[in-house]
mmCIF file of C-alpha atoms in Angstrom:
data_model
loop_
_atom_site.group_PDB
_atom_site.id
_atom_site.type_symbol
_atom_site.label_atom_id
_atom_site.label_comp_id
_atom_site.label_asym_id
_atom_site.label_seq_id
_atom_site.Cartn_x
_atom_site.Cartn_y
_atom_site.Cartn_z
ATOM 1 C CA MET Q 1 -31.994 10.185 -23.263
ATOM 2 C CA ALA Q 2 -29.482 11.672 -20.896
ATOM 3 C CA ASN Q 3 -32.112 10.350 -17.873
ATOM 4 C CA GLN Q 4 -32.432 6.564 -19.549
ATOM 5 C CA ASN Q 5 -32.364 5.154 -16.053
ATOM 6 C CA GLY Q 6 -33.734 8.142 -13.941
ATOM 7 C CA GLU Q 7 -30.332 9.088 -13.436
ATOM 8 C CA THR Q 8 -29.681 12.804 -13.493
ATOM 9 C CA SER Q 9 -26.455 14.715 -13.690
ATOM 10 C CA LEU Q 10 -27.022 14.825 -9.865
ATOM 11 C CA SER Q 11 -27.593 11.962 -8.109
ATOM 12 C CA VAL Q 12 -24.784 10.283 -10.807
ATOM 13 C CA LEU Q 13 -22.642 12.834 -8.561
ATOM 14 C CA THR Q 14 -23.547 12.295 -5.132
ATOM 15 C CA SER Q 15 -24.618 8.076 -5.291
ATOM 16 C CA GLY Q 16 -20.935 7.731 -4.511
ATOM 17 C CA TRP Q 17 -20.884 9.802 -1.429
ATOM 18 C CA ILE Q 18 -22.605 7.870 1.248
ATOM 19 C CA LYS Q 19 -25.196 5.404 -0.397
ATOM 20 C CA GLN Q 20 -22.531 3.673 -3.010
ATOM 21 C CA ASN Q 21 -19.468 4.743 -0.402
ATOM 22 C CA PRO Q 22 -17.175 2.555 -2.027
ATOM 23 C CA THR Q 23 -14.945 1.670 1.379
ATOM 24 C CA PHE Q 24 -18.109 1.258 3.729
ATOM 25 C CA VAL Q 25 -20.785 0.312 1.397
ATOM 26 C CA GLN Q 26 -18.956 -1.264 -1.372
ATOM 27 C CA VAL Q 27 -16.095 -2.439 0.619
ATOM 28 C CA LEU Q 28 -13.409 -2.071 -2.678
ATOM 29 C CA GLY Q 29 -9.831 -0.466 -2.787
ATOM 30 C CA LEU Q 30 -9.094 -1.201 1.326
ATOM 31 C CA CYS Q 31 -5.628 -1.019 0.907
ATOM 32 C CA PRO Q 32 -5.218 2.400 0.519
ATOM 33 C CA VAL Q 33 -7.305 2.851 3.344
ATOM 34 C CA LEU Q 34 -5.965 1.073 5.899
ATOM 35 C CA ALA Q 35 -2.566 1.652 4.665
ATOM 36 C CA VAL Q 36 -1.708 5.319 4.369
ATOM 37 C CA SER Q 37 -4.661 6.400 7.241
ATOM 38 C CA THR Q 38 -1.819 6.767 10.435
ATOM 39 C CA ASN Q 39 -2.161 10.788 10.207
ATOM 40 C CA ALA Q 40 -4.939 13.065 8.266
ATOM 41 C CA GLU Q 41 -2.298 14.828 5.919
ATOM 42 C CA ASN Q 42 -1.453 11.120 3.998
ATOM 43 C CA ALA Q 43 -4.872 10.635 4.289
ATOM 44 C CA LEU Q 44 -5.711 13.917 2.419
ATOM 45 C CA GLY Q 45 -2.784 13.373 -0.360
ATOM 46 C CA MET Q 46 -3.523 9.699 -1.265
ATOM 47 C CA GLY Q 47 -7.625 10.241 -1.290
ATOM 48 C CA LEU Q 48 -6.713 13.144 -3.319
ATOM 49 C CA ALA Q 49 -4.479 11.600 -5.881
ATOM 50 C CA THR Q 50 -6.948 8.841 -5.416
ATOM 51 C CA LEU Q 51 -10.234 10.979 -6.426
ATOM 52 C CA GLY Q 52 -8.037 12.470 -9.456
ATOM 53 C CA VAL Q 53 -6.878 9.256 -11.475
ATOM 54 C CA LEU Q 54 -11.017 8.078 -10.580
ATOM 55 C CA ALA Q 55 -11.886 11.162 -12.870
ATOM 56 C CA ILE Q 56 -9.618 11.657 -15.363
ATOM 57 C CA SER Q 57 -9.529 7.340 -16.018
ATOM 58 C CA ASN Q 58 -13.711 7.627 -16.057
ATOM 59 C CA LEU Q 59 -13.883 10.538 -18.293
ATOM 60 C CA PHE Q 60 -11.484 8.985 -20.838
ATOM 61 C CA ILE Q 61 -12.563 5.624 -21.053
ATOM 62 C CA SER Q 62 -15.613 7.266 -21.441
ATOM 63 C CA PHE Q 63 -14.277 8.828 -24.894
ATOM 64 C CA VAL Q 64 -12.948 5.630 -26.303
ATOM 65 C CA ARG Q 65 -15.527 3.104 -25.035
ATOM 66 C CA ASN Q 66 -16.518 2.736 -28.699
ATOM 67 C CA ILE Q 67 -13.464 1.454 -30.521
ATOM 68 C CA ILE Q 68 -12.262 -0.441 -27.991
ATOM 69 C CA PRO Q 69 -12.627 -4.218 -28.622
ATOM 70 C CA ASN Q 70 -14.867 -5.841 -25.986
ATOM 71 C CA GLU Q 71 -12.671 -9.257 -25.451
ATOM 72 C CA ILE Q 72 -9.384 -7.139 -24.138
ATOM 73 C CA ARG Q 73 -11.270 -4.139 -22.552
ATOM 74 C CA ILE Q 74 -9.551 -5.330 -19.153
ATOM 75 C CA PRO Q 75 -6.047 -4.769 -20.686
ATOM 76 C CA VAL Q 76 -6.988 -1.442 -21.833
ATOM 77 C CA TYR Q 77 -9.112 0.219 -19.047
ATOM 78 C CA ILE Q 78 -5.703 -1.705 -17.108
ATOM 79 C CA SER Q 79 -3.536 0.355 -19.547
ATOM 80 C CA ILE Q 80 -5.237 3.804 -19.475
ATOM 81 C CA ILE Q 81 -5.814 3.955 -15.719
ATOM 82 C CA ALA Q 82 -1.700 2.972 -15.102
ATOM 83 C CA ALA Q 83 -0.712 6.233 -18.090
ATOM 84 C CA PHE Q 84 -2.680 8.164 -15.615
ATOM 85 C CA VAL Q 85 -1.503 6.834 -12.341
ATOM 86 C CA THR Q 86 2.523 7.237 -13.630
ATOM 87 C CA MET Q 87 1.612 10.616 -14.474
ATOM 88 C CA VAL Q 88 0.345 11.427 -11.024
ATOM 89 C CA ASN Q 89 3.379 9.848 -9.302
ATOM 90 C CA LEU Q 90 5.335 11.979 -11.402
ATOM 91 C CA LEU Q 91 3.806 14.785 -10.556
ATOM 92 C CA MET Q 92 3.438 14.409 -6.955
ATOM 93 C CA HIS Q 93 7.149 13.014 -6.593
ATOM 94 C CA GLY Q 94 7.991 16.817 -8.833
ATOM 95 C CA TYR Q 95 5.776 19.048 -6.233
ATOM 96 C CA THR Q 96 4.782 16.791 -3.417
ATOM 97 C CA TYR Q 97 8.167 15.481 -2.744
ATOM 98 C CA ASN Q 98 7.343 14.255 1.195
ATOM 99 C CA LEU Q 99 4.029 12.959 0.346
ATOM 100 C CA TRP Q 100 4.784 11.176 -1.937
ATOM 101 C CA VAL Q 101 8.319 9.523 0.127
ATOM 102 C CA SER Q 102 5.937 8.946 2.835
ATOM 103 C CA LEU Q 103 2.974 7.600 0.553
ATOM 104 C CA GLY Q 104 5.357 5.221 -0.859
ATOM 105 C CA ILE Q 105 4.770 2.153 -3.138
ATOM 106 C CA TYR Q 106 0.839 3.012 -3.063
ATOM 107 C CA ILE Q 107 0.748 5.367 -5.134
ATOM 108 C CA PRO Q 108 1.818 3.451 -7.760
ATOM 109 C CA LEU Q 109 -0.222 0.176 -6.170
ATOM 110 C CA ILE Q 110 -3.554 2.698 -7.335
ATOM 111 C CA VAL Q 111 -3.374 0.820 -10.459
ATOM 112 C CA VAL Q 112 -4.700 -1.682 -9.493
ATOM 113 C CA ASN Q 113 -6.710 -0.699 -6.600
ATOM 114 C CA CYS Q 114 -10.428 -2.190 -7.384
ATOM 115 C CA ILE Q 115 -11.427 1.386 -7.282
ATOM 116 C CA PRO Q 116 -10.925 2.217 -10.813
ATOM 117 C CA LEU Q 117 -11.050 -0.807 -12.802
ATOM 118 C CA GLY Q 118 -14.568 -1.169 -10.886
ATOM 119 C CA ARG Q 119 -16.019 2.218 -11.858
ATOM 120 C CA ALA Q 120 -14.562 1.627 -15.305
ATOM 121 C CA GLU Q 121 -16.501 -1.507 -16.424
ATOM 122 C CA VAL Q 122 -19.550 -1.051 -14.442
ATOM 123 C CA PHE Q 123 -19.732 3.150 -15.295
ATOM 124 C CA ALA Q 124 -17.419 4.478 -17.170
ATOM 125 C CA SER Q 125 -17.924 1.744 -20.354
ATOM 126 C CA LYS Q 126 -21.982 2.314 -20.404
ATOM 127 C CA HIS Q 127 -22.267 5.953 -20.206
ATOM 128 C CA GLY Q 128 -21.520 9.513 -21.563
ATOM 129 C CA PRO Q 129 -18.159 11.328 -21.487
ATOM 130 C CA TRP Q 130 -19.877 13.912 -18.715
ATOM 131 C CA LYS Q 131 -22.207 11.600 -16.284
ATOM 132 C CA SER Q 132 -18.475 9.162 -16.290
ATOM 133 C CA PHE Q 133 -16.713 12.169 -15.289
ATOM 134 C CA LEU Q 134 -19.400 12.800 -12.505
ATOM 135 C CA ASP Q 135 -19.621 9.322 -11.053
ATOM 136 C CA GLY Q 136 -15.565 9.607 -10.969
ATOM 137 C CA LEU Q 137 -15.531 12.879 -9.365
ATOM 138 C CA GLY Q 138 -18.673 11.404 -6.837
ATOM 139 C CA MET Q 139 -16.556 7.722 -6.207
ATOM 140 C CA GLY Q 140 -13.556 10.074 -5.462
ATOM 141 C CA ILE Q 141 -15.438 12.160 -2.922
ATOM 142 C CA GLY Q 142 -16.775 8.878 -1.112
ATOM 143 C CA PHE Q 143 -13.103 7.541 -0.928
ATOM 144 C CA LEU Q 144 -12.053 10.656 0.306
ATOM 145 C CA GLY Q 145 -14.215 10.897 2.625
ATOM 146 C CA ALA Q 146 -13.449 7.604 3.988
ATOM 147 C CA ILE Q 147 -10.039 7.981 3.817
ATOM 148 C CA MET Q 148 -9.805 11.050 5.440
ATOM 149 C CA LEU Q 149 -12.789 9.560 8.359
ATOM 150 C CA LEU Q 150 -9.847 6.790 9.675
ATOM 151 C CA GLY Q 151 -6.824 9.799 9.088
ATOM 152 C CA ILE Q 152 -8.278 12.275 11.614
ATOM 153 C CA THR Q 153 -9.018 9.956 13.897
ATOM 154 C CA ARG Q 154 -6.039 7.906 13.889
ATOM 155 C CA GLU Q 155 -4.157 10.795 14.502
ATOM 156 C CA LEU Q 156 -6.418 11.798 17.328
ATOM 157 C CA PHE Q 157 -6.081 8.931 19.241
ATOM 158 C CA ASP Q 158 -2.248 8.220 18.120
ATOM 159 C CA ALA Q 159 -0.433 12.046 18.600
ATOM 160 C CA GLY Q 160 -4.138 13.752 20.375
ATOM 161 C CA THR Q 161 -3.736 16.570 17.005
ATOM 162 C CA ILE Q 162 -5.260 17.122 14.022
ATOM 163 C CA PHE Q 163 -3.038 18.704 11.185
ATOM 164 C CA GLY Q 164 -0.489 18.840 13.579
ATOM 165 C CA TYR Q 165 -3.262 21.260 15.869
ATOM 166 C CA ARG Q 166 -3.029 19.444 19.196
ATOM 167 C CA ILE Q 167 -6.881 19.091 19.933
ATOM 168 C CA TRP Q 168 -5.669 17.624 23.887
ATOM 169 C CA PRO Q 169 -2.565 16.818 25.319
ATOM 170 C CA SER Q 170 -0.410 13.364 24.600
ATOM 171 C CA ALA Q 171 -0.947 11.863 27.846
ATOM 172 C CA TYR Q 172 -4.675 10.164 26.419
ATOM 173 C CA ASN Q 173 -3.021 8.952 23.625
ATOM 174 C CA VAL Q 174 -3.744 5.003 22.725
ATOM 175 C CA PHE Q 175 -0.688 4.279 20.166
ATOM 176 C CA VAL Q 176 -2.184 1.121 19.010
ATOM 177 C CA VAL Q 177 -4.374 3.089 16.465
ATOM 178 C CA ALA Q 178 -1.494 3.986 14.406
ATOM 179 C CA LEU Q 179 -0.056 0.659 14.117
ATOM 180 C CA PRO Q 180 -1.807 -1.646 11.350
ATOM 181 C CA PRO Q 181 -3.731 -3.527 13.647
ATOM 182 C CA GLY Q 182 -5.645 -0.401 14.852
ATOM 183 C CA ALA Q 183 -6.590 0.313 10.946
ATOM 184 C CA PHE Q 184 -8.469 -2.866 11.362
ATOM 185 C CA LEU Q 185 -9.806 -1.941 14.715
ATOM 186 C CA VAL Q 186 -11.546 1.938 13.501
ATOM 187 C CA ILE Q 187 -12.721 0.910 10.272
ATOM 188 C CA GLY Q 188 -14.395 -2.018 12.187
ATOM 189 C CA LEU Q 189 -16.130 0.051 14.561
ATOM 190 C CA TYR Q 190 -17.227 2.776 11.929
ATOM 191 C CA MET Q 191 -18.519 0.005 10.069
ATOM 192 C CA GLY Q 192 -20.429 -1.457 12.788
ATOM 193 C CA LEU Q 193 -21.270 2.215 13.947
ATOM 194 C CA PHE Q 194 -22.935 3.094 10.441
ATOM 195 C CA ARG Q 195 -24.771 0.193 9.892
ATOM 196 C CA TYR Q 196 -26.563 1.165 13.281
ATOM 197 C CA ILE Q 197 -27.560 4.806 12.354
ATOM 198 C CA GLY Q 198 -28.933 2.869 9.049
ATOM 199 C CA LYS Q 199 -30.824 0.574 11.361
ATOM 200 C CA MET Q 200 -32.078 3.029 13.843
ATOM 201 C CA ARG Q 201 -32.701 5.694 10.818
ATOM 202 C CA SER Q 202 -35.228 3.290 9.138
ATOM 203 C CA GLN Q 203 -36.678 1.670 12.493
ATOM 204 C CA LYS Q 204 -38.074 5.593 12.918
ATOM 205 C CA LYS Q 205 -38.989 5.520 9.216
ATOM 206 C CA VAL Q 206 -41.063 2.156 9.807
ATOM 207 C CA GLU Q 207 -42.835 4.100 13.174
ATOM 208 C CA GLY Q 208 -43.447 7.029 11.406
ATOM 209 C CA ASP Q 209 -45.101 5.268 8.454
ATOM 210 C CA GLU Q 210 -47.444 3.417 11.390
ATOM 211 C CA SER Q 211 -48.194 6.275 13.482
ATOM 212 C CA LYS Q 212 -50.187 7.785 9.962
ATOM 213 C CA MET D 1 26.671 -16.428 -4.225
ATOM 214 C CA ASN D 2 27.518 -14.029 -2.352
ATOM 215 C CA ALA D 3 24.988 -12.945 -0.034
ATOM 216 C CA ASN D 4 25.095 -15.920 3.454
ATOM 217 C CA PHE D 5 21.969 -17.949 3.300
ATOM 218 C CA GLY D 6 21.809 -17.175 7.500
ATOM 219 C CA GLU D 7 20.371 -13.645 5.751
ATOM 220 C CA LEU D 8 19.074 -14.770 2.844
ATOM 221 C CA PHE D 9 16.512 -16.335 5.674
ATOM 222 C CA ALA D 10 16.089 -13.721 8.087
ATOM 223 C CA LEU D 11 14.816 -11.879 5.070
ATOM 224 C CA MET D 12 12.475 -14.701 4.010
ATOM 225 C CA PHE D 13 10.839 -14.976 6.956
ATOM 226 C CA SER D 14 10.773 -11.832 7.871
ATOM 227 C CA ALA D 15 8.849 -10.624 4.963
ATOM 228 C CA MET D 16 6.580 -13.452 5.882
ATOM 229 C CA LEU D 17 5.817 -12.916 9.636
ATOM 230 C CA VAL D 18 7.092 -9.825 10.813
ATOM 231 C CA TYR D 19 6.270 -7.289 7.779
ATOM 232 C CA ASN D 20 3.060 -9.498 6.817
ATOM 233 C CA PHE D 21 1.442 -8.639 3.903
ATOM 234 C CA LEU D 22 -1.856 -8.354 4.879
ATOM 235 C CA LEU D 23 -1.981 -7.792 8.612
ATOM 236 C CA SER D 24 1.191 -5.144 8.266
ATOM 237 C CA ARG D 25 1.488 -3.492 4.880
ATOM 238 C CA PHE D 26 -2.528 -4.248 3.728
ATOM 239 C CA LEU D 27 -1.877 -5.477 0.742
ATOM 240 C CA GLY D 28 -3.981 -7.290 -1.228
ATOM 241 C CA MET D 29 -7.360 -6.580 1.421
ATOM 242 C CA CYS D 30 -10.016 -7.134 -1.017
ATOM 243 C CA SER D 31 -9.068 -11.037 -1.824
ATOM 244 C CA PHE D 32 -8.365 -10.957 2.182
ATOM 245 C CA PHE D 33 -11.848 -10.123 2.915
ATOM 246 C CA GLY D 34 -13.195 -10.930 -0.378
ATOM 247 C CA VAL D 35 -12.078 -14.922 -0.299
ATOM 248 C CA SER D 36 -12.026 -15.662 3.149
ATOM 249 C CA GLN D 37 -15.601 -17.282 4.228
ATOM 250 C CA LYS D 38 -14.686 -20.962 2.978
ATOM 251 C CA ILE D 39 -10.931 -22.398 4.038
ATOM 252 C CA ASP D 40 -11.612 -23.936 0.564
ATOM 253 C CA THR D 41 -11.606 -20.609 -1.276
ATOM 254 C CA ALA D 42 -8.764 -19.242 0.753
ATOM 255 C CA VAL D 43 -6.225 -22.209 -0.026
ATOM 256 C CA GLY D 44 -6.966 -22.409 -3.516
ATOM 257 C CA MET D 45 -6.515 -18.337 -4.096
ATOM 258 C CA SER D 46 -3.611 -18.620 -1.770
ATOM 259 C CA ILE D 47 -1.752 -21.532 -4.167
ATOM 260 C CA ALA D 48 -2.686 -19.054 -6.988
ATOM 261 C CA VAL D 49 -0.811 -16.093 -6.093
ATOM 262 C CA ILE D 50 2.134 -17.728 -5.011
ATOM 263 C CA PHE D 51 2.268 -18.935 -8.660
ATOM 264 C CA VAL D 52 1.848 -15.780 -9.431
ATOM 265 C CA MET D 53 3.553 -13.741 -6.980
ATOM 266 C CA VAL D 54 6.969 -15.719 -7.407
ATOM 267 C CA ALA D 55 7.041 -15.930 -11.149
ATOM 268 C CA SER D 56 6.159 -12.119 -11.849
ATOM 269 C CA GLY D 57 8.554 -11.217 -9.074
ATOM 270 C CA ILE D 58 11.280 -12.742 -10.802
ATOM 271 C CA SER D 59 9.792 -11.409 -14.673
ATOM 272 C CA ALA D 60 9.933 -7.771 -12.902
ATOM 273 C CA TRP D 61 13.255 -8.029 -12.315
ATOM 274 C CA VAL D 62 14.258 -8.994 -15.134
ATOM 275 C CA LEU D 63 12.891 -6.846 -17.431
ATOM 276 C CA ASN D 64 13.642 -4.093 -15.187
ATOM 277 C CA LEU D 65 17.488 -4.949 -15.994
ATOM 278 C CA LEU D 66 16.207 -4.010 -19.988
ATOM 279 C CA LEU D 67 14.610 -0.555 -18.944
ATOM 280 C CA ILE D 68 17.044 0.495 -17.056
ATOM 281 C CA ALA D 69 19.391 -0.537 -20.043
ATOM 282 C CA TRP D 70 16.724 1.799 -22.294
ATOM 283 C CA ASN D 71 16.349 4.669 -19.502
ATOM 284 C CA LEU D 72 12.683 3.876 -19.187
ATOM 285 C CA GLU D 73 12.167 3.734 -16.100
ATOM 286 C CA PHE D 74 9.348 5.334 -16.051
ATOM 287 C CA LEU D 75 7.189 3.241 -17.949
ATOM 288 C CA GLN D 76 7.870 0.817 -15.019
ATOM 289 C CA ILE D 77 4.353 0.816 -13.741
ATOM 290 C CA LEU D 78 2.491 0.069 -17.303
ATOM 291 C CA VAL D 79 5.454 -2.499 -17.871
ATOM 292 C CA PHE D 80 4.516 -4.569 -14.595
ATOM 293 C CA VAL D 81 0.615 -4.752 -14.587
ATOM 294 C CA LEU D 82 0.479 -5.626 -18.310
ATOM 295 C CA VAL D 83 3.497 -8.188 -17.284
ATOM 296 C CA ILE D 84 1.232 -9.854 -14.384
ATOM 297 C CA ALA D 85 -2.073 -9.888 -16.603
ATOM 298 C CA ALA D 86 0.269 -11.612 -19.484
ATOM 299 C CA LEU D 87 1.717 -14.014 -16.784
ATOM 300 C CA VAL D 88 -1.768 -14.892 -14.974
ATOM 301 C CA GLN D 89 -3.008 -15.660 -18.477
ATOM 302 C CA PHE D 90 -0.070 -17.505 -18.999
ATOM 303 C CA ILE D 91 -0.539 -19.334 -16.128
ATOM 304 C CA GLU D 92 -4.550 -19.965 -16.292
ATOM 305 C CA ILE D 93 -3.682 -21.242 -19.484
ATOM 306 C CA PHE D 94 -1.082 -23.531 -18.416
ATOM 307 C CA VAL D 95 -2.876 -24.584 -15.569
ATOM 308 C CA LYS D 96 -6.046 -26.044 -17.608
ATOM 309 C CA LYS D 97 -3.840 -28.127 -19.340
ATOM 310 C CA THR D 98 -1.867 -29.668 -17.343
ATOM 311 C CA ASN D 99 -3.964 -30.556 -14.111
ATOM 312 C CA PRO D 100 -7.564 -29.393 -14.902
ATOM 313 C CA VAL D 101 -8.631 -30.177 -11.192
ATOM 314 C CA LEU D 102 -7.143 -27.610 -10.250
ATOM 315 C CA TYR D 103 -8.108 -25.321 -12.624
ATOM 316 C CA ASN D 104 -11.616 -26.178 -11.437
ATOM 317 C CA ALA D 105 -10.596 -25.696 -8.124
ATOM 318 C CA LEU D 106 -9.330 -22.049 -8.458
ATOM 319 C CA GLY D 107 -12.566 -20.965 -10.435
ATOM 320 C CA ILE D 108 -12.681 -17.475 -10.969
ATOM 321 C CA TYR D 109 -9.738 -16.374 -7.921
ATOM 322 C CA LEU D 110 -7.000 -17.143 -11.108
ATOM 323 C CA PRO D 111 -7.966 -14.089 -13.441
ATOM 324 C CA LEU D 112 -8.482 -12.404 -10.529
ATOM 325 C CA ILE D 113 -5.011 -12.266 -9.169
ATOM 326 C CA THR D 114 -4.298 -9.257 -11.932
ATOM 327 C CA THR D 115 -5.926 -6.781 -9.730
ATOM 328 C CA ASN D 116 -4.542 -7.823 -6.256
ATOM 329 C CA CYS D 117 -2.053 -5.051 -5.349
ATOM 330 C CA ALA D 118 -0.041 -7.994 -3.539
ATOM 331 C CA VAL D 119 1.202 -9.122 -6.874
ATOM 332 C CA LEU D 120 2.697 -5.591 -7.767
ATOM 333 C CA GLY D 121 3.306 -4.349 -4.339
ATOM 334 C CA VAL D 122 6.128 -7.250 -4.249
ATOM 335 C CA VAL D 123 7.566 -6.430 -6.963
ATOM 336 C CA LEU D 124 7.880 -2.773 -6.253
ATOM 337 C CA LEU D 125 9.121 -3.201 -3.115
ATOM 338 C CA ASN D 126 11.917 -5.663 -4.619
ATOM 339 C CA LEU D 127 12.710 -3.013 -6.962
ATOM 340 C CA ASN D 128 12.402 -0.271 -4.180
ATOM 341 C CA GLN D 129 14.828 -1.912 -1.551
ATOM 342 C CA SER D 130 17.301 -2.821 -5.028
ATOM 343 C CA TYR D 131 17.221 -6.340 -4.120
ATOM 344 C CA ASP D 132 19.501 -8.753 -6.303
ATOM 345 C CA LEU D 133 17.945 -11.445 -8.211
ATOM 346 C CA MET D 134 18.508 -14.173 -4.437
ATOM 347 C CA GLN D 135 17.202 -11.368 -2.470
ATOM 348 C CA THR D 136 14.300 -11.135 -4.625
ATOM 349 C CA ILE D 137 13.310 -14.766 -4.806
ATOM 350 C CA PHE D 138 13.331 -15.392 -1.277
ATOM 351 C CA ASN D 139 11.799 -12.276 -0.630
ATOM 352 C CA THR D 140 8.789 -12.469 -3.200
ATOM 353 C CA VAL D 141 8.862 -16.746 -1.149
ATOM 354 C CA GLY D 142 8.254 -15.188 1.776
ATOM 355 C CA SER D 143 5.759 -12.492 0.885
ATOM 356 C CA ALA D 144 3.358 -15.214 -0.673
ATOM 357 C CA LEU D 145 3.876 -17.884 2.147
ATOM 358 C CA GLY D 146 2.963 -14.715 4.851
ATOM 359 C CA TYR D 147 -0.025 -14.123 2.717
ATOM 360 C CA ALA D 148 -1.238 -17.662 2.630
ATOM 361 C CA LEU D 149 -0.536 -18.377 6.491
ATOM 362 C CA ALA D 150 -2.800 -15.006 6.563
ATOM 363 C CA ILE D 151 -5.790 -15.718 4.238
ATOM 364 C CA ILE D 152 -5.519 -19.358 5.625
ATOM 365 C CA LEU D 153 -5.857 -18.244 9.184
ATOM 366 C CA PHE D 154 -8.524 -16.155 9.066
ATOM 367 C CA ALA D 155 -10.636 -18.341 6.817
ATOM 368 C CA SER D 156 -10.377 -20.528 9.600
ATOM 369 C CA ILE D 157 -11.520 -18.057 12.139
ATOM 370 C CA ARG D 158 -14.238 -16.713 10.186
ATOM 371 C CA GLU D 159 -15.713 -20.441 9.322
ATOM 372 C CA ARG D 160 -15.651 -20.885 13.137
ATOM 373 C CA LEU D 161 -17.549 -17.608 13.683
ATOM 374 C CA SER D 162 -20.189 -17.678 11.337
ATOM 375 C CA ILE D 163 -21.964 -20.377 12.952
ATOM 376 C CA ASP D 164 -21.616 -18.112 16.423
ATOM 377 C CA GLU D 165 -23.678 -15.681 17.641
ATOM 378 C CA LEU D 166 -22.447 -11.822 17.185
ATOM 379 C CA PRO D 167 -24.076 -8.614 17.882
ATOM 380 C CA PRO D 168 -26.352 -8.168 15.071
ATOM 381 C CA VAL D 169 -24.992 -4.491 14.234
ATOM 382 C CA PHE D 170 -21.867 -5.972 13.963
ATOM 383 C CA GLU D 171 -22.649 -9.555 11.826
ATOM 384 C CA GLY D 172 -20.582 -9.959 8.531
ATOM 385 C CA MET D 173 -17.882 -7.328 6.906
ATOM 386 C CA PRO D 174 -17.410 -5.257 11.114
ATOM 387 C CA ALA D 175 -17.573 -9.082 12.550
ATOM 388 C CA ALA D 176 -14.802 -9.686 9.752
ATOM 389 C CA PHE D 177 -12.382 -6.409 10.625
ATOM 390 C CA ILE D 178 -12.495 -6.571 14.513
ATOM 391 C CA THR D 179 -11.301 -10.359 13.844
ATOM 392 C CA ALA D 180 -8.359 -9.174 11.657
ATOM 393 C CA PHE D 181 -7.482 -6.881 14.194
ATOM 394 C CA VAL D 182 -7.196 -9.070 16.846
ATOM 395 C CA LEU D 183 -5.810 -11.049 14.396
ATOM 396 C CA SER D 184 -3.207 -8.399 13.418
ATOM 397 C CA MET D 185 -2.094 -7.769 17.063
ATOM 398 C CA GLY D 186 -0.394 -11.297 17.383
ATOM 399 C CA PHE D 187 1.738 -10.863 14.181
ATOM 400 C CA ILE D 188 3.048 -7.688 15.490
ATOM 401 C CA ALA D 189 4.700 -9.944 18.504
ATOM 402 C CA PHE D 190 6.565 -11.502 15.676
ATOM 403 C CA SER D 191 8.299 -7.869 15.320
ATOM 404 C CA GLY D 192 10.644 -8.493 18.502
ATOM 405 C CA MET D 193 11.632 -11.756 16.467
ATOM 406 C CA ILE D 194 13.573 -10.460 13.420
ATOM 407 C CA LYS D 195 15.042 -6.958 13.390
ATOM 408 C CA VAL D 196 16.237 -6.161 9.691
#
């Protein structure tokens, strides 16, 4: 019964990393990815906060999925997610105050991020708690990876540092990357790059099949 | 009315152009990339967002007074999300009864506004800045108009872009991001105009 669609726990966990990456493949939840990826530290904080909310809300929604009436499921999901986001918001206010200040309104805005609601609707409402938790974890890791990639790239080109460690002298900086337009530019170029890599790999596969 | 109108208009225009919701604050990105393939849908979405944003901006301001009076500030996120969801539902029913043509034109975009971060974003920004009622109204209207301006401009460019030949790896989404980059660069130029 656990493998009804050929889904093993491992494949559920890893599908969000690259194949179904929420940012680069599904193009969901872009607001925080673009807005708080100005440096690596903010990106890490945002990524972890979203990961936590995703995994826990998926788990909880999966537990209560059979007692929610179908007609009002979306408001119920939003309320559950909002409750967990409130907890994360208060926790970050208490323990990581500086990070909380620099992330600003983007922490409460995790509520309306399409990823937790999307996963609740598509996955957690149809699967058991363990799988749903893994799915949330996997998607969260995919999101964390994407936002970290952007954060590291933008900090590197803006300040020549990664997490504050200097990589190259500040004379080589391209300051537009840290401005709002830079976010669009960097994510656009990465998307083009990933598509190029995907195309190259599929071409290689075709050539390999022909030579057999 | 204690705040003077010059300041209020400066606030409105800076929300509309300098701190544009889509291009410099990155709120409402899903709809920005999702419904900007055609100008018609972008216009429909903008009208719906303007309605919902202004209505929820004002009602959230009023509700926040109650929350503060009862010492329930920690419920802000939950209450505002539910208020927005209820308002969207209400506006949907209202438009359906009074103006079926507009209702059909808006279609699926109306219910989707519930999860549009621009709406919750403007509500939270108004609170963080502790604006009074007039400032809230002007800031919300400015933000909503800025949203409409940006998404309609973007849709116009994308409609034109779809008949052009592009490098194959950049077709679709990557090209849309690069377009947004250029548009956003244009809006950066406004930052010299108003200092708030």
